[in-house]
Amino acid sequence: MSSHREAPEISKDPVADSTDVYAFVSPDKPGFVTLIANYVPLQGPPGGPNFYEFGDDVLYEIHVDNDGDGHADITYQFRFTTRIRNDNTFLYNTGPILTLDSPNWNRQQFYTVTRVVHGHSTVIARDVPCPPCNVGPLSTPDYVSLANAAVHTTYGGARVFAGQRAEGFYVDLGAIFDLLDLRPFEQLHAQYGLDVFTKPAPGVNATNQLNVHSIALQVPVADLRRNGWNGTDADDPRAVIGVWTSASRQQVRMWNKDHGEDVNSGPFVQVSRLGNPLFNEVLVPMVRKDLWNSLPPSDDKLFAQYVLHPEVANLLPNLYPGVFPNLAALNASKKPRADLAAILLTGIPSGLIPGFQNFTGSTQADMLRLNTAIPPTAKPSIFGLLGGDLAGFPNGRRVQDDVVSIELRAIAGVTYPLVDDSFTPDAAANQLDDGVTPEDVKAPFLAAFPYLGVPYDGFFNPS
Amino acid sequence: MSHDESATAPSEGTARPDLSRRRLLAGAAGVGVAVVAGSAVVAQHVSSTAQPTEQGSTDGPVTVHVRDARTGTIALFQGERRVEVTDRQLAARLTSLARG
């Protein structure tokens, strides 16, 4: 998955598990950038009576680096508080929830947002209510109104939202983790001599009809750029920001058997991180994933070797014999994948793609790099930069971008000509995908903030 | 930007007043202090940014982690603070108390 359960330790702590980060210039609100960080993966919609929620004991953060050093210059911190209205019921709600202050809603969450700039903190939203989970037609009969009411406007027209959303990341997990068996090409897979597959098959979106919890921000673009720059020149270094999210827990956690709850103490330490999708998931070896989750992007030179010589690039020619001969030759040459390092660790410098750059300097740091001076595309391509759409991944990431296919194709060699124009990618590399698209997400994406679809309700899902 | 706000490690006898050796020993004898000897998990890497801006109270129980009884390295946790002290005598006494 993008980063769902991607490391051994965080897979046991879903409340703090960052799953996806999105950063894009808002298509419906010029001059504003939207940042979304998702947590609490793979929610089955009927999961009551204790429906999913953020952790009151987790510090959630969205970070922005605007000077290319891999350290946060601006951080938005989110802290949650849960309140119970009725001590005498086991129910999440005792009647329909029609408003965010409904007396029928027994377990509410509120959050406070603090903006930290170079150590100086400002609370920009306090005690903002989250919407409830989407329970069903009797409990949450007008969910859209509840969710809309939970969009909070703060300084300068900025908006925040925190609550349940439909999972928008689409991927064929079952196939990918069955030894990288991509269903559209499965007849070409070596199959270890088992001869299970004889013809192509359509992909299956493993995250369809599941929910997630989103923290979403929409802020004026100048608020994120270095020194508040407000220009429009996409070639200017100040146009580029690096974005990642993290979750932290207090260092000591002890079960208080007298009260039946955790007691936490000590400073917050990072337990989850996410910038580019799939970075920790498919590049970093399992034994180092927990370490990666604990570190800031500025330390990512420790992991650069896994970008320069990615395991998946070596797997593809072996799993699909004869399909990737040029990639096999590139692997055999031991040449470092400078193309992937540019995409994931430093940004793409000017001069490689006409009209585009998202270079942040020589510091190797996994951040989602967004050139904020590139306007949204009228007709986006889900393949982003690979589809000729300069406003899509890996220039930031939009909710509909097909990051699995983009990264698969890049690893398969499609982007290597950026650094070596004598290299010809294999014909199959440009067609590589897992067979799922935004059409395989049942809940439609929204055209406006917070962009991810209305969460699936627990009555009709799964269906 | 870089700002590591984790507590520094005062030398023996310089622990901060609210985490004093005297209070610690009193707590170790069973007055509202949790003692975790040798088993608490302590992260090896502290994020440079992960410090909430609204600091929690420094009241409340103190958690003690005798990280290395041989060298006397002890980590003390209270509220959102962590202090590390080096005191072989104290570490030995806590370890002894923990064994019952």
Coordinates of C-alpha atoms in Angstrom, one line a residue:
Chain A
M1 CA 0.0 0.0 0.0
S2 CA 1.1 3.6 -0.2
S3 CA 2.1 3.4 3.4
H4 CA -0.6 1.4 5.1
R5 CA 0.9 -1.0 7.6
E6 CA 4.2 -0.5 5.8
A7 CA 6.5 -1.2 8.7
P8 CA 6.5 -3.9 11.4
E9 CA 6.0 -1.7 14.4
I10 CA 3.5 0.8 13.0
S11 CA 1.4 -2.0 11.6
K12 CA 0.5 -2.7 15.2
D13 CA -0.6 0.9 15.8
P14 CA -3.1 1.9 13.2
V15 CA -4.2 5.1 15.0
A16 CA -0.7 6.5 14.4
D17 CA -0.1 4.9 11.0
S18 CA 0.2 7.5 8.3
T19 CA -1.1 6.0 5.1
D20 CA -1.1 8.7 2.4
V21 CA -0.1 12.3 1.9
Y22 CA -1.4 14.6 -0.8
A23 CA -0.2 18.1 -1.7
F24 CA -1.5 20.1 -4.6
V25 CA -2.5 23.5 -5.8
S26 CA -6.2 23.7 -5.2
P27 CA -8.0 23.4 -8.5
D28 CA -11.1 25.2 -7.3
K29 CA -9.4 27.8 -5.2
P30 CA -6.5 29.6 -6.9
G31 CA -3.8 30.8 -4.6
F32 CA -4.4 28.0 -2.0
V33 CA -2.5 24.7 -1.5
T34 CA -4.2 21.7 -0.1
L35 CA -2.4 19.3 2.2
I36 CA -4.0 16.0 3.3
A37 CA -2.6 13.4 5.6
N38 CA -4.4 10.1 6.1
Y39 CA -4.3 7.9 9.2
V40 CA -6.1 4.8 10.6
P41 CA -6.0 2.6 7.5
L42 CA -8.4 -0.1 6.2
Q43 CA -11.4 0.8 8.2
G44 CA -14.4 -1.5 7.7
P45 CA -17.4 0.8 7.7
P46 CA -19.5 -1.3 10.0
G47 CA -16.8 -1.3 12.7
G48 CA -19.0 -0.3 15.7
P49 CA -19.8 0.3 18.4
N50 CA -16.4 1.8 18.9
F51 CA -16.1 3.4 15.5
Y52 CA -12.7 4.6 14.3
E53 CA -11.2 7.8 15.5
F54 CA -8.0 9.7 15.9
G55 CA -5.8 9.1 18.9
D56 CA -6.0 11.6 21.8
D57 CA -2.5 10.4 22.7
V58 CA -1.0 11.0 19.3
L59 CA 0.6 14.1 18.0
Y60 CA -0.2 14.4 14.3
E61 CA 1.8 16.8 12.2
I62 CA 2.1 18.0 8.6
H63 CA 5.5 19.5 7.8
V64 CA 6.6 21.8 5.1
D65 CA 10.3 22.4 4.2
N66 CA 10.7 25.5 2.0
D67 CA 14.5 25.8 2.0
G68 CA 15.5 22.3 0.9
D69 CA 17.3 21.1 4.1
G70 CA 14.9 18.3 4.9
H71 CA 13.9 20.0 8.2
A72 CA 10.5 21.5 8.8
D73 CA 10.2 25.3 8.4
I74 CA 6.4 25.2 9.0
T75 CA 4.6 22.5 10.9
Y76 CA 0.9 22.2 11.5
Q77 CA 0.2 20.2 14.7
F78 CA -3.1 18.5 15.4
R79 CA -4.1 17.3 18.8
F80 CA -7.4 15.5 19.5
T81 CA -9.7 15.3 22.5
T82 CA -12.6 12.8 22.9
R83 CA -15.6 13.6 24.9
I84 CA -18.4 11.2 26.0
R85 CA -21.9 12.6 26.6
N86 CA -23.6 9.7 28.2
D87 CA -22.0 7.4 30.7
N88 CA -24.9 5.0 30.7
T89 CA -24.9 3.6 27.2
F90 CA -22.7 1.3 25.1
L91 CA -23.9 3.0 21.9
Y92 CA -22.0 5.4 19.7
N93 CA -25.2 7.2 19.2
T94 CA -28.6 6.9 20.8
G95 CA -30.6 8.4 17.9
P96 CA -30.0 10.1 14.5
I97 CA -27.1 12.5 14.4
L98 CA -28.4 15.5 12.5
T99 CA -25.9 18.2 13.7
L100 CA -22.4 18.2 15.1
D101 CA -23.7 19.1 18.5
S102 CA -26.4 16.5 18.5
P103 CA -27.3 15.2 22.0
N104 CA -27.8 11.8 20.3
W105 CA -24.1 11.5 19.5
N106 CA -22.3 10.0 22.4
R107 CA -18.6 10.0 21.5
Q108 CA -17.4 13.2 19.9
Q109 CA -13.9 14.3 19.0
F110 CA -12.5 17.8 18.8
Y111 CA -9.1 19.1 17.7
T112 CA -6.8 22.0 18.0
V113 CA -4.5 23.1 15.2
T114 CA -1.2 24.9 16.0
R115 CA 1.0 26.4 13.3
V116 CA 4.7 26.3 14.2
V117 CA 7.1 28.5 12.3
H118 CA 10.7 28.3 13.3
G119 CA 9.7 27.4 16.8
H120 CA 7.0 30.1 17.2
S121 CA 3.6 28.7 17.7
T122 CA 0.2 30.0 16.9
V123 CA -3.1 28.2 17.6
I124 CA -5.1 28.7 14.4
A125 CA -8.1 26.6 15.3
R126 CA -9.2 25.4 18.7
D127 CA -11.8 22.8 19.8
V128 CA -13.0 22.2 16.2
P129 CA -15.5 19.3 16.0
C130 CA -14.8 16.3 13.8
P131 CA -17.8 14.8 12.1
P132 CA -19.0 11.4 13.3
C133 CA -18.2 8.2 11.4
N134 CA -20.7 7.4 8.7
V135 CA -22.8 4.8 10.6
G136 CA -25.8 4.3 8.4
P137 CA -29.1 5.8 7.2
L138 CA -30.7 5.9 10.6
S139 CA -27.8 7.2 12.5
T140 CA -26.3 9.6 10.0
P141 CA -29.1 10.2 7.5
D142 CA -27.5 13.4 6.0
Y143 CA -23.8 12.7 6.2
V144 CA -22.8 15.2 3.6
S145 CA -24.3 18.0 5.7
L146 CA -22.5 16.8 8.8
A147 CA -19.2 16.7 6.9
N148 CA -19.7 20.1 5.4
A149 CA -20.4 21.6 8.8
A150 CA -17.1 20.1 10.0
V151 CA -15.1 22.2 7.5
H152 CA -13.7 25.0 9.6
T153 CA -12.5 28.3 8.2
T154 CA -9.6 30.0 10.0
Y155 CA -7.1 32.8 9.3
G156 CA -6.9 34.3 5.8
G157 CA -9.5 32.0 4.4
A158 CA -7.6 28.9 5.3
R159 CA -9.7 25.8 5.9
V160 CA -9.2 22.7 8.0
F161 CA -11.0 19.4 8.3
A162 CA -10.4 16.3 10.3
G163 CA -12.5 13.2 10.1
Q164 CA -13.5 10.1 8.3
R165 CA -13.3 9.9 4.5
A166 CA -13.5 7.3 1.8
E167 CA -10.2 5.7 1.0
G168 CA -9.0 7.2 -2.2
F169 CA -5.8 5.3 -2.7
Y170 CA -6.5 2.5 -5.1
V171 CA -4.2 -0.5 -5.4
D172 CA -4.3 -4.2 -6.1
L173 CA -2.7 -5.3 -2.9
G174 CA -3.6 -9.0 -3.2
A175 CA -1.8 -9.2 -6.5
I176 CA 1.2 -7.1 -5.7
F177 CA 2.0 -8.9 -2.5
D178 CA 1.5 -12.3 -4.2
L179 CA 5.0 -12.0 -5.5
L180 CA 4.4 -8.9 -7.7
D181 CA 1.8 -10.7 -9.8
L182 CA 0.3 -7.8 -11.8
R183 CA -3.0 -9.3 -13.0
P184 CA -3.0 -7.5 -16.4
F185 CA 0.3 -9.2 -17.2
E186 CA 0.0 -12.3 -15.0
Q187 CA 0.4 -14.7 -17.9
L188 CA 3.9 -13.3 -18.4
H189 CA 4.9 -13.9 -14.7
A190 CA 7.4 -16.7 -14.1
Q191 CA 4.9 -18.2 -11.6
Y192 CA 7.7 -20.4 -10.1
G193 CA 6.6 -23.2 -12.5
L194 CA 3.2 -23.4 -10.9
D195 CA 1.4 -22.4 -14.1
V196 CA -1.6 -20.8 -12.3
F197 CA -2.3 -18.0 -14.8
T198 CA -2.7 -18.3 -18.6
K199 CA -4.3 -15.0 -19.5
P200 CA -4.5 -11.4 -18.4
A201 CA -7.1 -10.4 -15.7
P202 CA -8.5 -7.1 -14.5
G203 CA -7.1 -5.6 -11.4
V204 CA -8.9 -5.6 -8.1
N205 CA -9.0 -2.5 -5.9
A206 CA -8.2 -3.9 -2.4
T207 CA -9.1 -0.7 -0.6
N208 CA -12.5 -0.2 -2.2
Q209 CA -15.3 0.4 0.2
L210 CA -12.9 1.0 3.1
N211 CA -12.5 4.3 5.0
V212 CA -9.6 6.3 6.4
H213 CA -9.3 9.3 8.7
S214 CA -8.0 12.4 7.0
I215 CA -6.5 15.6 8.3
A216 CA -6.9 18.2 5.6
L217 CA -5.6 21.8 5.3
Q218 CA -6.1 24.4 2.7
V219 CA -3.9 27.4 3.1
P220 CA -2.7 30.4 1.1
V221 CA 0.3 29.4 -1.0
A222 CA 2.4 32.3 0.3
D223 CA 2.0 30.9 3.8
L224 CA 4.1 27.8 2.8
R225 CA 6.7 29.4 0.6
R226 CA 10.1 30.7 1.8
N227 CA 9.8 34.2 3.1
G228 CA 6.2 34.4 2.0
W229 CA 7.1 34.7 -1.6
N230 CA 4.1 35.3 -3.8
G231 CA 5.5 35.1 -7.3
T232 CA 4.4 33.0 -10.3
D233 CA 7.6 32.0 -11.9
A234 CA 7.8 28.2 -11.8
D235 CA 11.5 28.3 -12.3
D236 CA 12.1 30.2 -9.1
P237 CA 13.4 27.9 -6.3
R238 CA 11.0 29.6 -3.8
A239 CA 8.1 28.1 -5.7
V240 CA 9.0 24.6 -4.4
I241 CA 8.0 23.1 -1.1
G242 CA 8.6 19.7 0.4
V243 CA 5.8 18.1 2.4
W244 CA 5.6 15.1 4.7
T245 CA 3.5 14.0 7.7
S246 CA 4.4 12.3 10.9
A247 CA 2.8 10.9 14.0
S248 CA 4.4 10.9 17.4
R249 CA 3.7 9.2 20.7
Q250 CA 5.0 10.0 24.2
Q251 CA 8.1 7.9 24.9
V252 CA 6.7 5.9 27.8
R253 CA 3.3 4.1 27.7
M254 CA 2.2 2.0 30.6
W255 CA -1.0 0.2 31.2
N256 CA -2.7 1.4 34.3
K257 CA -4.6 -1.7 35.5
D258 CA -6.5 0.2 38.2
H259 CA -8.1 2.5 35.6
G260 CA -8.0 0.2 32.6
E261 CA -6.2 2.7 30.4
D262 CA -2.8 3.7 29.2
V263 CA -0.7 6.3 31.1
N264 CA 1.7 8.2 28.9
S265 CA 4.7 10.3 29.8
G266 CA 7.9 11.7 28.4
P267 CA 8.5 13.7 25.2
F268 CA 6.9 12.9 22.0
V269 CA 8.9 10.7 19.6
Q270 CA 8.1 10.0 16.0
V271 CA 6.6 6.6 15.2
S272 CA 5.4 7.2 11.7
R273 CA 6.4 9.3 8.7
L274 CA 5.3 9.6 5.1
G275 CA 6.4 11.8 2.2
N276 CA 6.4 10.1 -1.2
P277 CA 4.0 7.2 -1.5
L278 CA 5.6 3.7 -1.3
F279 CA 9.0 5.0 -0.2
N280 CA 9.2 3.1 3.0
E281 CA 6.9 0.4 1.7
V282 CA 8.8 -0.9 -1.3
L283 CA 12.2 0.7 -1.2
V284 CA 13.4 0.4 2.4
P285 CA 14.2 -3.2 3.6
M286 CA 12.0 -4.6 6.3
V287 CA 14.7 -4.5 9.0
R288 CA 15.2 -0.8 8.6
K289 CA 11.5 0.4 8.1
D290 CA 10.9 1.1 11.8
L291 CA 14.1 3.1 11.9
W292 CA 13.0 5.1 8.9
N293 CA 9.7 5.9 10.5
S294 CA 11.6 7.4 13.5
L295 CA 13.8 9.8 11.5
P296 CA 13.3 13.1 9.8
P297 CA 13.7 13.5 6.0
S298 CA 17.1 15.2 6.6
D299 CA 18.5 11.8 7.5
D300 CA 17.4 10.0 4.4
K301 CA 20.9 9.8 2.9
L302 CA 21.0 6.8 5.2
F303 CA 18.5 5.2 2.8
A304 CA 19.7 6.6 -0.5
Q305 CA 21.2 3.3 -1.5
Y306 CA 17.8 1.7 -1.7
V307 CA 16.6 4.4 -4.1
L308 CA 19.8 4.2 -6.2
H309 CA 19.6 0.4 -6.4
P310 CA 15.9 -0.5 -5.8
E311 CA 15.0 -4.1 -5.1
V312 CA 11.9 -3.9 -7.3
A313 CA 14.0 -3.0 -10.4
N314 CA 15.9 -6.2 -9.9
L315 CA 12.8 -8.3 -9.3
L316 CA 10.9 -7.2 -12.4
P317 CA 13.2 -8.9 -15.0
N318 CA 13.4 -12.1 -12.9
L319 CA 9.6 -12.3 -12.3
Y320 CA 8.8 -11.5 -15.9
P321 CA 11.4 -13.3 -17.9
G322 CA 12.2 -11.7 -21.3
V323 CA 9.8 -8.8 -20.7
F324 CA 12.4 -6.3 -19.4
P325 CA 15.7 -6.9 -21.2
N326 CA 16.8 -3.3 -21.1
L327 CA 16.0 -2.9 -17.5
A328 CA 18.0 -6.2 -16.8
A329 CA 20.9 -4.7 -18.7
L330 CA 20.7 -1.5 -16.7
N331 CA 20.6 -3.5 -13.5
A332 CA 23.6 -5.5 -14.5
S333 CA 25.5 -2.3 -15.2
K334 CA 25.2 -1.4 -11.5
K335 CA 24.6 2.2 -12.5
P336 CA 22.9 4.1 -9.8
R337 CA 19.3 5.2 -10.5
A338 CA 19.9 8.9 -10.5
D339 CA 16.5 9.4 -12.0
L340 CA 14.8 7.9 -9.0
A341 CA 17.0 9.9 -6.7
A342 CA 15.9 13.0 -8.4
I343 CA 12.2 12.1 -8.2
L344 CA 12.2 11.0 -4.6
L345 CA 15.2 12.5 -2.8
T346 CA 16.1 15.9 -4.3
G347 CA 13.5 16.9 -6.8
I348 CA 13.9 17.2 -10.6
P349 CA 16.1 20.1 -11.6
S350 CA 15.4 22.5 -14.4
G351 CA 16.3 21.5 -17.9
L352 CA 15.2 17.8 -17.8
I353 CA 11.5 18.3 -18.4
P354 CA 10.4 21.5 -20.4
G355 CA 8.7 24.0 -18.1
F356 CA 9.2 22.0 -15.0
Q357 CA 11.4 21.7 -11.9
N358 CA 10.8 20.8 -8.3
F359 CA 14.4 20.7 -7.2
T360 CA 15.1 21.5 -3.6
G361 CA 18.9 21.2 -3.5
S362 CA 21.5 18.5 -2.8
T363 CA 20.1 17.3 0.5
Q364 CA 18.6 13.9 0.0
A365 CA 15.3 13.8 1.7
D366 CA 12.1 11.9 1.0
M367 CA 9.5 14.7 0.7
L368 CA 6.5 15.2 -1.5
R369 CA 7.9 18.1 -3.6
L370 CA 5.3 20.5 -5.0
N371 CA 6.1 23.4 -7.4
T372 CA 3.4 25.7 -6.2
A373 CA 3.7 28.0 -9.2
I374 CA 2.5 25.4 -11.7
P375 CA -1.2 25.9 -12.0
P376 CA -3.7 23.0 -11.8
T377 CA -4.4 21.2 -15.1
A378 CA -7.8 21.5 -16.7
K379 CA -7.7 17.9 -17.8
P380 CA -5.5 16.0 -15.4
S381 CA -3.7 12.8 -16.3
I382 CA -3.7 10.2 -13.5
F383 CA -0.2 9.4 -14.7
G384 CA 1.0 12.9 -13.7
L385 CA 4.4 13.9 -15.0
L386 CA 4.6 10.6 -17.0
G387 CA 1.3 11.5 -18.7
G388 CA 2.6 15.0 -19.6
D389 CA 0.7 16.6 -16.8
L390 CA 3.0 18.9 -14.9
A391 CA 0.6 19.4 -12.0
G392 CA 0.5 15.8 -11.0
F393 CA 2.8 13.3 -9.1
P394 CA 5.7 13.5 -8.6
N395 CA 4.9 17.2 -8.6
G396 CA 3.1 17.0 -5.4
R397 CA 0.3 14.5 -5.4
R398 CA -3.4 14.8 -6.2
V399 CA -6.0 12.5 -4.8
Q400 CA -6.6 10.7 -8.1
D401 CA -3.0 10.3 -9.2
D402 CA -2.1 6.7 -10.0
V403 CA 1.0 6.7 -7.9
V404 CA 1.4 2.9 -8.0
S405 CA 1.6 2.8 -11.8
I406 CA 3.8 6.0 -12.0
E407 CA 6.3 4.5 -9.5
L408 CA 6.2 1.1 -11.1
R409 CA 6.9 2.6 -14.5
A410 CA 9.7 4.8 -13.1
I411 CA 11.4 1.9 -11.4
A412 CA 11.0 -0.1 -14.5
G413 CA 13.1 2.4 -16.3
V414 CA 10.7 4.9 -18.0
T415 CA 12.4 7.8 -16.3
Y416 CA 16.0 6.7 -16.7
P417 CA 16.3 8.6 -20.0
L418 CA 16.1 11.8 -17.9
V419 CA 19.7 11.1 -16.8
D420 CA 20.9 8.9 -19.7
D421 CA 19.4 9.6 -23.1
S422 CA 21.1 6.6 -24.6
F423 CA 18.8 4.3 -22.6
T424 CA 15.6 3.0 -24.2
P425 CA 13.0 1.8 -21.8
D426 CA 11.4 -1.6 -22.4
A427 CA 8.1 -1.4 -24.3
A428 CA 6.4 -3.1 -21.3
A429 CA 7.7 -0.5 -18.9
N430 CA 5.4 2.2 -20.3
Q431 CA 2.4 -0.1 -19.9
L432 CA 3.1 -1.3 -16.4
D433 CA 0.3 -1.0 -13.9
D434 CA -1.7 -3.0 -11.4
G435 CA -5.0 -2.7 -13.4
V436 CA -6.9 -0.3 -11.2
T437 CA -7.9 3.3 -11.7
P438 CA -9.9 6.0 -10.0
E439 CA -13.0 4.3 -11.5
D440 CA -12.4 1.4 -9.1
V441 CA -13.0 3.7 -6.1
K442 CA -16.7 3.4 -5.5
A443 CA -17.1 6.7 -3.6
P444 CA -16.6 9.6 -6.0
F445 CA -13.8 12.0 -5.3
L446 CA -15.0 15.5 -4.6
A447 CA -14.4 18.6 -6.7
A448 CA -13.8 20.7 -3.6
F449 CA -12.2 20.6 -0.2
P450 CA -11.5 18.0 1.3
Y451 CA -11.6 16.3 -2.1
L452 CA -11.6 12.7 -0.7
G453 CA -15.1 11.1 -1.1
V454 CA -17.9 10.8 1.4
P455 CA -17.0 7.8 3.7
Y456 CA -18.8 4.5 3.1
D457 CA -21.5 3.9 5.6
G458 CA -21.6 0.8 7.7
F459 CA -25.1 -0.3 6.7
F460 CA -24.6 -0.7 3.0
N461 CA -20.9 -1.5 3.0
P462 CA -19.6 -4.0 2.4
S463 CA -22.1 -4.9 -0.2
Chain B
M1 CA 15.3 24.4 10.6
S2 CA 16.6 22.2 13.4
H3 CA 15.6 22.4 17.0
D4 CA 16.2 19.3 19.1
E5 CA 14.2 20.0 22.3
S6 CA 14.9 16.8 24.0
A7 CA 16.2 17.2 27.6
T8 CA 19.9 17.3 28.1
A9 CA 21.6 15.0 30.5
P10 CA 22.6 16.7 33.7
S11 CA 25.5 15.1 35.6
E12 CA 25.0 13.4 38.9
G13 CA 23.5 15.6 41.5
T14 CA 22.1 18.2 39.1
A15 CA 18.8 16.7 38.4
R16 CA 16.0 19.2 38.2
P17 CA 14.1 20.0 41.4
D18 CA 10.9 18.2 40.5
L19 CA 12.7 15.1 39.6
S20 CA 15.0 15.1 42.6
R21 CA 16.8 12.0 43.9
R22 CA 15.0 12.3 47.2
R23 CA 11.6 12.4 45.6
L24 CA 12.6 9.6 43.3
L25 CA 13.6 7.3 46.2
A26 CA 10.4 8.1 48.1
G27 CA 8.5 7.2 45.0
A28 CA 10.4 4.1 44.4
A29 CA 9.3 3.0 47.9
G30 CA 5.8 3.0 46.6
V31 CA 4.5 6.6 46.8
G32 CA 3.0 7.2 43.4
V33 CA 6.0 6.5 41.2
A34 CA 6.1 3.8 38.6
V35 CA 9.5 2.1 38.3
V36 CA 10.4 0.3 35.1
A37 CA 13.7 -1.3 35.3
G38 CA 15.3 -2.7 32.2
S39 CA 12.2 -3.4 30.3
A40 CA 10.7 -0.1 29.2
V41 CA 11.2 0.5 25.5
V42 CA 13.0 3.7 24.8
A43 CA 13.2 5.0 21.2
Q44 CA 16.7 5.3 19.9
H45 CA 15.9 8.4 17.8
V46 CA 14.1 11.4 19.0
S47 CA 12.4 13.5 16.3
S48 CA 13.7 17.0 16.2
T49 CA 10.2 18.4 15.5
A50 CA 7.9 16.3 17.4
Q51 CA 7.3 18.4 20.5
P52 CA 3.8 19.7 21.1
T53 CA 3.7 23.4 21.6
E54 CA 1.2 23.3 24.5
Q55 CA 3.4 21.6 27.0
G56 CA 1.6 19.3 29.4
S57 CA 1.8 19.6 33.1
T58 CA 4.9 18.6 34.9
D59 CA 2.8 17.2 37.7
G60 CA 1.8 13.6 37.9
P61 CA 3.6 10.3 38.2
V62 CA 7.3 9.9 37.4
T63 CA 8.4 6.9 35.4
V64 CA 11.9 5.7 35.9
H65 CA 13.8 3.6 33.4
V66 CA 17.1 2.2 34.7
R67 CA 18.7 2.0 31.3
D68 CA 22.0 0.6 32.5
A69 CA 22.5 -0.3 36.2
R70 CA 26.2 -0.9 35.7
T71 CA 26.8 2.7 34.5
G72 CA 24.0 4.1 36.6
T73 CA 22.2 5.6 33.6
I74 CA 18.6 6.4 34.5
A75 CA 16.0 8.1 32.4
L76 CA 13.2 9.9 34.2
F77 CA 9.9 10.7 32.5
Q78 CA 7.3 13.1 33.8
G79 CA 4.6 14.9 31.8
E80 CA 6.2 15.6 28.5
R81 CA 9.7 15.8 29.8
R82 CA 12.6 13.3 29.9
V83 CA 15.7 13.8 32.0
E84 CA 18.6 11.5 32.0
V85 CA 20.8 11.2 35.1
T86 CA 23.9 9.1 35.9
D87 CA 23.9 7.8 39.5
R88 CA 25.3 4.3 40.2
Q89 CA 24.1 4.3 43.8
L90 CA 20.6 5.3 42.8
A91 CA 20.5 2.8 40.0
A92 CA 21.6 0.0 42.2
R93 CA 19.0 0.9 44.9
L94 CA 16.2 1.1 42.3
T95 CA 17.2 -2.2 40.8
S96 CA 17.3 -3.8 44.2
L97 CA 13.9 -2.4 45.1
A98 CA 12.5 -3.6 41.8
R99 CA 13.6 -7.1 42.6
G100 CA 11.5 -6.9 45.8

